[in-house]
PDB file of C-alpha atoms in Angstrom:
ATOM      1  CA  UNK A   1      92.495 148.815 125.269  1.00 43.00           C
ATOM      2  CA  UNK A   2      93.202 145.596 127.710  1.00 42.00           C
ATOM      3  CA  UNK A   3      92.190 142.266 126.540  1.00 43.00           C
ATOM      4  CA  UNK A   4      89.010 142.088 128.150  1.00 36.00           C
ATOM      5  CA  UNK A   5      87.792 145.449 126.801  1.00 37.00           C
ATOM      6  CA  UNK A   6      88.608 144.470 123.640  1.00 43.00           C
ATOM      7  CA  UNK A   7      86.794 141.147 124.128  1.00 38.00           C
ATOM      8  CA  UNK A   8      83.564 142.855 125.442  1.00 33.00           C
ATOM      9  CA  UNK A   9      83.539 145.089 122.887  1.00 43.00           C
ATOM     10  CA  UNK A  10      83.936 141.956 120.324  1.00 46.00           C
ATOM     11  CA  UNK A  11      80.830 140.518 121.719  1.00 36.00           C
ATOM     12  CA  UNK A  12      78.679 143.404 122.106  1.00 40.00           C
ATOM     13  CA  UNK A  13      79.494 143.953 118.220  1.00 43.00           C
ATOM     14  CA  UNK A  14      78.695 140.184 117.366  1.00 42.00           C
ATOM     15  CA  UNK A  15      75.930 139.800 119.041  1.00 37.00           C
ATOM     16  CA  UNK A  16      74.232 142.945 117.627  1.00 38.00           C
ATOM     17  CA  UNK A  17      74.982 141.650 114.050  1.00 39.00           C
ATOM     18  CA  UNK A  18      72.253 139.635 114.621  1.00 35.00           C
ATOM     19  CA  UNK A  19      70.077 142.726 113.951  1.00 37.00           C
ATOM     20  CA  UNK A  20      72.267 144.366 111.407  1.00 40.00           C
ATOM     21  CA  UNK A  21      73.880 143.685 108.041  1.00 44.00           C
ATOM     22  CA  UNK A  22      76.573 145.895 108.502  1.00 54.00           C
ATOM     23  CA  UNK A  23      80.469 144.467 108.719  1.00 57.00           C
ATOM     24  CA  UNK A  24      80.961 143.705 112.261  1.00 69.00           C
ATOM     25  CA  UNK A  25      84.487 143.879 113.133  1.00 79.00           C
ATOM     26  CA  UNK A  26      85.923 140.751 115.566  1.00 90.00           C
ATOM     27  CA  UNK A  27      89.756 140.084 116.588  1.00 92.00           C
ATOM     28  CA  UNK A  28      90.453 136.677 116.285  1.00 93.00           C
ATOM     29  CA  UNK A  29      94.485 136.089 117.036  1.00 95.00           C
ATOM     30  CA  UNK A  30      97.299 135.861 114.528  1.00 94.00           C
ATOM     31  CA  UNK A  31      97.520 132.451 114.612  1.00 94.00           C
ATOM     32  CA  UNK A  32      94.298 131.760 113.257  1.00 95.00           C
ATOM     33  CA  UNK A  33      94.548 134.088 110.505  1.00 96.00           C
ATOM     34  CA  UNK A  34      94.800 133.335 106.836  1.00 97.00           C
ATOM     35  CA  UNK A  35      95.100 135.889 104.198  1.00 98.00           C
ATOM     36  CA  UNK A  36      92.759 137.324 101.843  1.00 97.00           C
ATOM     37  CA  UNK A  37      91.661 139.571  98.877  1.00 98.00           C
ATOM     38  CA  UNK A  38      91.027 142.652  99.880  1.00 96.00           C
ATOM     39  CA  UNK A  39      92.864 142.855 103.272  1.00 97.00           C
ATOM     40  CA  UNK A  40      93.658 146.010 104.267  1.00 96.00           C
ATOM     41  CA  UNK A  41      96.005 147.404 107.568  1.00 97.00           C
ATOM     42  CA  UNK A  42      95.092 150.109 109.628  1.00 97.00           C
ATOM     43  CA  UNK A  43      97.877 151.628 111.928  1.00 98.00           C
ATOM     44  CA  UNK A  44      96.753 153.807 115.092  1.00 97.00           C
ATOM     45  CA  UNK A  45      99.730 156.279 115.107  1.00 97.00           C
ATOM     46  CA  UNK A  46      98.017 157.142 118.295  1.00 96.00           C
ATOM     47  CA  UNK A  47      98.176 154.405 120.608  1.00 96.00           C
ATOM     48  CA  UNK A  48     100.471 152.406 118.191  1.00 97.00           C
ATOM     49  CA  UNK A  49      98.341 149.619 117.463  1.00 97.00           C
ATOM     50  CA  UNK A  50      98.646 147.794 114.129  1.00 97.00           C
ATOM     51  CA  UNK A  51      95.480 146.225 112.778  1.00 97.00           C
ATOM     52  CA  UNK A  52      95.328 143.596 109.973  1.00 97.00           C
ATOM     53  CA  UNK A  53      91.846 143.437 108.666  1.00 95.00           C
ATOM     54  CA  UNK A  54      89.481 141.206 106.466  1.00 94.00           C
ATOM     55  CA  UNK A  55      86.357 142.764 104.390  1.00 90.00           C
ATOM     56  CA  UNK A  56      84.621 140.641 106.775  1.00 90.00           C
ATOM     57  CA  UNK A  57      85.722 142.143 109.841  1.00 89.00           C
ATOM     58  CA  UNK A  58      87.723 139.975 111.293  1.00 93.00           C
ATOM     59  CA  UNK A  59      91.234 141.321 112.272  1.00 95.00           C
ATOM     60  CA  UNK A  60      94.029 140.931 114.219  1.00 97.00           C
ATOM     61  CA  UNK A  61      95.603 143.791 116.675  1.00 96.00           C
ATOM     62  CA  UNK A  62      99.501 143.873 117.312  1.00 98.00           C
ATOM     63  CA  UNK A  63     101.888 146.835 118.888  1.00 98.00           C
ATOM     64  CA  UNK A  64     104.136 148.807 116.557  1.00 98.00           C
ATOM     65  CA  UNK A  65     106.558 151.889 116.962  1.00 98.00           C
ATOM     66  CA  UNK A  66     105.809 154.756 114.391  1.00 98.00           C
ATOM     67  CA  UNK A  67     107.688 158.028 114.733  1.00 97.00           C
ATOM     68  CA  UNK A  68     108.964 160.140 117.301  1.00 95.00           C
ATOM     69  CA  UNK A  69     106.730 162.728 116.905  1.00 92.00           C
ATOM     70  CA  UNK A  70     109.445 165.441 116.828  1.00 92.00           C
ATOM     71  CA  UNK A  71     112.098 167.234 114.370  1.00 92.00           C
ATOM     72  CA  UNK A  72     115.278 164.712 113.200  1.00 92.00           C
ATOM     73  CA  UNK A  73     118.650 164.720 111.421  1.00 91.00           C
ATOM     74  CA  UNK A  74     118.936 161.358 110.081  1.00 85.00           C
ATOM     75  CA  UNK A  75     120.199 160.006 106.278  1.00 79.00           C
ATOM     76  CA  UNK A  76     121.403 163.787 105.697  1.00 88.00           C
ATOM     77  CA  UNK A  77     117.947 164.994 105.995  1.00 89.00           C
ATOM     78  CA  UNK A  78     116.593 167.408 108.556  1.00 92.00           C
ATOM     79  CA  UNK A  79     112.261 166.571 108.951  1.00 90.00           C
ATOM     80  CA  UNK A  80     109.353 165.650 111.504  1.00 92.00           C
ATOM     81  CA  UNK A  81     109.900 162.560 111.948  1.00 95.00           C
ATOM     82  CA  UNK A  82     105.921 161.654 112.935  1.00 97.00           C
ATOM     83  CA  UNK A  83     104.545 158.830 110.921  1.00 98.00           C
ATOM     84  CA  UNK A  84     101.773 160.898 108.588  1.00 97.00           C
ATOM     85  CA  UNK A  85      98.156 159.669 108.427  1.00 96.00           C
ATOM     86  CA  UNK A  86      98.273 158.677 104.772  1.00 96.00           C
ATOM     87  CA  UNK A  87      96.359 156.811 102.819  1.00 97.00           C
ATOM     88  CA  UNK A  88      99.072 154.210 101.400  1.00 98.00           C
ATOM     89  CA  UNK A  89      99.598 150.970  99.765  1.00 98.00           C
ATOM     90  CA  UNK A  90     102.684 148.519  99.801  1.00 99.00           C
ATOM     91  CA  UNK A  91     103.779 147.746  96.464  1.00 98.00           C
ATOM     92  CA  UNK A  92     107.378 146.456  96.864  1.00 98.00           C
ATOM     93  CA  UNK A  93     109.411 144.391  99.101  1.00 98.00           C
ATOM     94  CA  UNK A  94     113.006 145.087  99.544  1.00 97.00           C
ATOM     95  CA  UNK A  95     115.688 143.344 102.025  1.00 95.00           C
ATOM     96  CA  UNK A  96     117.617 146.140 102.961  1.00 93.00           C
ATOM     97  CA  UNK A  97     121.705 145.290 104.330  1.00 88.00           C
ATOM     98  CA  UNK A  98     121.463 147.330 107.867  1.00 87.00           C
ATOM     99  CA  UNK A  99     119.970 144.893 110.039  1.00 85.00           C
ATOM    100  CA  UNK A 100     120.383 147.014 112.987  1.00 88.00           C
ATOM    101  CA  UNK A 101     117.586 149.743 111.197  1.00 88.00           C
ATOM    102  CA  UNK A 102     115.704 146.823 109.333  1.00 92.00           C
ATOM    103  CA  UNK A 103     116.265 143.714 111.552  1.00 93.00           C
ATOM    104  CA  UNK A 104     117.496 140.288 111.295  1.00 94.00           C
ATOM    105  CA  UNK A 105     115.917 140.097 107.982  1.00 95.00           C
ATOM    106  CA  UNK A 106     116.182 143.416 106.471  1.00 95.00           C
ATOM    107  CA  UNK A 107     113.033 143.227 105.098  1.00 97.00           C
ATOM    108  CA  UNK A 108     111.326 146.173 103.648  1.00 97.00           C
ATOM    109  CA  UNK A 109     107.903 147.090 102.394  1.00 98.00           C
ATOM    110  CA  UNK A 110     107.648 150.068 100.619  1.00 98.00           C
ATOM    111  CA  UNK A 111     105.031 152.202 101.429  1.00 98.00           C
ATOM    112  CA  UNK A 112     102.787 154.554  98.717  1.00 98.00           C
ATOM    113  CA  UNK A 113     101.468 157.743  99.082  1.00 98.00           C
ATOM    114  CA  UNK A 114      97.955 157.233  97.572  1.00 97.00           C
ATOM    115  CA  UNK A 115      99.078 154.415  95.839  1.00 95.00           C
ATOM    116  CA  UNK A 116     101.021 156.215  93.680  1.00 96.00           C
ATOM    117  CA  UNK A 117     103.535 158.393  95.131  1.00 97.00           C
ATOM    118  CA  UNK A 118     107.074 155.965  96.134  1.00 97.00           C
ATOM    119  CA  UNK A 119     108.127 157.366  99.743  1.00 96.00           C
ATOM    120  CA  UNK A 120     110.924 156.259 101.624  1.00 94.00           C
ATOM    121  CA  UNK A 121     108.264 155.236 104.672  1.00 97.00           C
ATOM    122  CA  UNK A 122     107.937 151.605 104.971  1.00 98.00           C
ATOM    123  CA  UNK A 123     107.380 148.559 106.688  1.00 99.00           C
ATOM    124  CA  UNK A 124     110.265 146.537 108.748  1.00 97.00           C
ATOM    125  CA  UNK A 125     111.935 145.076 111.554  1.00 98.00           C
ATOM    126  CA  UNK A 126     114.624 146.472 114.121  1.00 98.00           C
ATOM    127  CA  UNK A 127     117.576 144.905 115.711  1.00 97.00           C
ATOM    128  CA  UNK A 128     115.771 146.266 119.583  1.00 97.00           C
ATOM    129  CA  UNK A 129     111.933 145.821 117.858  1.00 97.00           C
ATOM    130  CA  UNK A 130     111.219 143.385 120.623  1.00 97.00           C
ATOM    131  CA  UNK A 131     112.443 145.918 123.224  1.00 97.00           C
ATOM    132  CA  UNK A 132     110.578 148.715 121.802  1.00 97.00           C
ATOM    133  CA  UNK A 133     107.179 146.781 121.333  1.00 98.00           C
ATOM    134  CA  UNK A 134     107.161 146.070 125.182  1.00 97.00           C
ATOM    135  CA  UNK A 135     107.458 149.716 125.911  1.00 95.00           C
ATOM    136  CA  UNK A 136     104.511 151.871 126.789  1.00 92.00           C
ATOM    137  CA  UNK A 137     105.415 154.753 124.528  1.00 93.00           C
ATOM    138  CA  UNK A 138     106.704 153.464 120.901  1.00 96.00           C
ATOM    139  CA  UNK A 139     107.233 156.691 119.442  1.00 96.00           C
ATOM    140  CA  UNK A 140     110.546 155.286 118.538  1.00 96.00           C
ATOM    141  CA  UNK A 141     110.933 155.344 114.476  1.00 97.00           C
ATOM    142  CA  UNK A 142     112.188 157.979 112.514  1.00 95.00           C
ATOM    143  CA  UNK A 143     108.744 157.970 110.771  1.00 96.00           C
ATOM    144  CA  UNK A 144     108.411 154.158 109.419  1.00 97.00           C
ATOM    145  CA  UNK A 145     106.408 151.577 110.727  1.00 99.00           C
ATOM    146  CA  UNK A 146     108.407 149.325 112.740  1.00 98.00           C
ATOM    147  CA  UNK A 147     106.596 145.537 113.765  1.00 98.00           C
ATOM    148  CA  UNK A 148     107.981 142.230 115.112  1.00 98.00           C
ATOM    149  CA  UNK A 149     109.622 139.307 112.734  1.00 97.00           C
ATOM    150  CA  UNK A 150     106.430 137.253 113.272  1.00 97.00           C
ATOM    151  CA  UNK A 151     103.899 140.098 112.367  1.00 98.00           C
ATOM    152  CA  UNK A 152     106.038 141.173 109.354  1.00 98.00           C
ATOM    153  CA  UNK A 153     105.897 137.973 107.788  1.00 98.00           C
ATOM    154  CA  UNK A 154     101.895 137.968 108.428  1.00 98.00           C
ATOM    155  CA  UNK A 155     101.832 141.399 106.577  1.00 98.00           C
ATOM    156  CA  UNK A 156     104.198 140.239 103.731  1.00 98.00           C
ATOM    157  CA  UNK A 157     101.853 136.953 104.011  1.00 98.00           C
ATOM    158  CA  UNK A 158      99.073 139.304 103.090  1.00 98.00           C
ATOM    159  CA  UNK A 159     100.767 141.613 100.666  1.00 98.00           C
ATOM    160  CA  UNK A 160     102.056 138.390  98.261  1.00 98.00           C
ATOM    161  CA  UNK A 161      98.428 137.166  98.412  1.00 98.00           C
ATOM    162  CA  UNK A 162      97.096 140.562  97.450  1.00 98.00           C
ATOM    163  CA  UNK A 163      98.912 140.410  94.132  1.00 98.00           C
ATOM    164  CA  UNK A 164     101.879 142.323  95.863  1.00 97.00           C
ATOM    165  CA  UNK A 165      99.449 145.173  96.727  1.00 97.00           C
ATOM    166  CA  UNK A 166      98.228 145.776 100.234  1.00 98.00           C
ATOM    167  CA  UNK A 167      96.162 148.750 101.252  1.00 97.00           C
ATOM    168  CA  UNK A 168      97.461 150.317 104.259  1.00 98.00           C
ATOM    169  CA  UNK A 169      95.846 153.660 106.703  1.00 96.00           C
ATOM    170  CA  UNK A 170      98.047 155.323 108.735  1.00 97.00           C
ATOM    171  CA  UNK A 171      95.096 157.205 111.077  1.00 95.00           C
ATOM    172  CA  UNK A 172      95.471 158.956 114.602  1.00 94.00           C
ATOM    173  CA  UNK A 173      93.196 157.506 116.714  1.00 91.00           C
ATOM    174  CA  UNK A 174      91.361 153.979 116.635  1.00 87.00           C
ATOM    175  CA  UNK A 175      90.854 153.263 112.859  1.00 84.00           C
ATOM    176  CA  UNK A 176      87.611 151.665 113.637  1.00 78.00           C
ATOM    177  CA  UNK A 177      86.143 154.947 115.615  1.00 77.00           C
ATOM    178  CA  UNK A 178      87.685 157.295 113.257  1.00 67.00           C
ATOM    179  CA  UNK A 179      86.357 155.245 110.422  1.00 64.00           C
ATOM    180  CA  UNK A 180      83.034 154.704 111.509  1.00 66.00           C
ATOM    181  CA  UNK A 181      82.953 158.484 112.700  1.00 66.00           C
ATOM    182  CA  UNK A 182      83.570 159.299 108.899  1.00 61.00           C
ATOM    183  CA  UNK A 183      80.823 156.691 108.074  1.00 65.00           C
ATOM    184  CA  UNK A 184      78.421 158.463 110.274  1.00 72.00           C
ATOM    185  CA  UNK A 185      78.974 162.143 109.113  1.00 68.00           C
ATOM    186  CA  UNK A 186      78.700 161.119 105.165  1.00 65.00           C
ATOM    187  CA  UNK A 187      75.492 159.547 105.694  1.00 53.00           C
ATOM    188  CA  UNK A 188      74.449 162.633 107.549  1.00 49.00           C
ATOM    189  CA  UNK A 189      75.585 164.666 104.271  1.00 43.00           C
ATOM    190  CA  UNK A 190      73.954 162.731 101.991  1.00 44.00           C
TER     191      UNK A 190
END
């Protein structure tokens, strides 16, 4: 979604708050953003758009690669290397020695199936992550969730102040529409 899309859409949803009290969501940019309880991240592993959200609905919207969307080898495994749409949270941080794979920092986050479940998907850098951002088509990761220095440290920013514990959504497809749809269709059920 261009900039101004994604601004009109911002005001349309603010200024119908007015007549709501429903969460309206509104991106405000990553410089103005301070962490809190009960942030969550949503990842579009459609349009590779990472989203960084307060209860409040105010987020911020960055690029990231997730995976290539076809069969791999890679670490003596054979799999589909497509980032899965998972409920997950991040509940370790790890700096990891390949900083080609995990960048200049080799910082990790560990991803959670369901909170629960330890998987070897996770958050991190890459030596080309700046390269592969720009690109149109980041189906580039053999299935993690690969972001830029400055947006790592936001996440792990947000993580730390969660109690080392971040809720993260891996959906395909806008998180908000696909949320929202979900919304919707349970209040039509009920």
């Amino acid at each position: 979604m261009s900039s101004v899309l994604t601004t009109l859409a911002s005001l349309f949803l603010a200024s119908s708050a007015f007549a709501s009290t429903e969460t309206v969501s509104l991106q405000i940019s990553v410089h103005e953003w301070e962490p809190q309880a009960g942030d969550q991240l949503l990842i579009d592993t459609e349009g590779n758009w990472g989203y960084l959200a307060h209860d409040d609905g105010l987020f911020i919207r960055f690029p990231v690669v997730t995976g290539q969307r076809r069969s791999v080898r890679y670490i003596g495994r054979y799999y589909n290397a497509t980032t899965p749409a998972w409920d997950w949270e991040i509940k370790s941080a790890h700096r990891k020695g390949d900083r080609v794979t995990f960048g200049p920092t080799g910082r990790f986050l560990r991803l959670y199936k369901n909170g629960e479940e330890r998987t070897a998907y996770g958050i991190h850098g890459h030596k080309d992550a700046a390269q592969m951002l720009a690109e149109d088509d980041r189906f580039r990761s053999m299935g993690c969730i690969i972001v830029s220095e400055n947006i790592l440290d936001t996440i792990g920013e947000a993580y730390e102040f969660n109690g080392g514990n971040l809720a993260v959504k891996t959906l395909y497809g806008d998180p908000f529409a696909v949320l929202l749809s979900r919304e919707e269709n349970g209040a039509k059920t009920d």
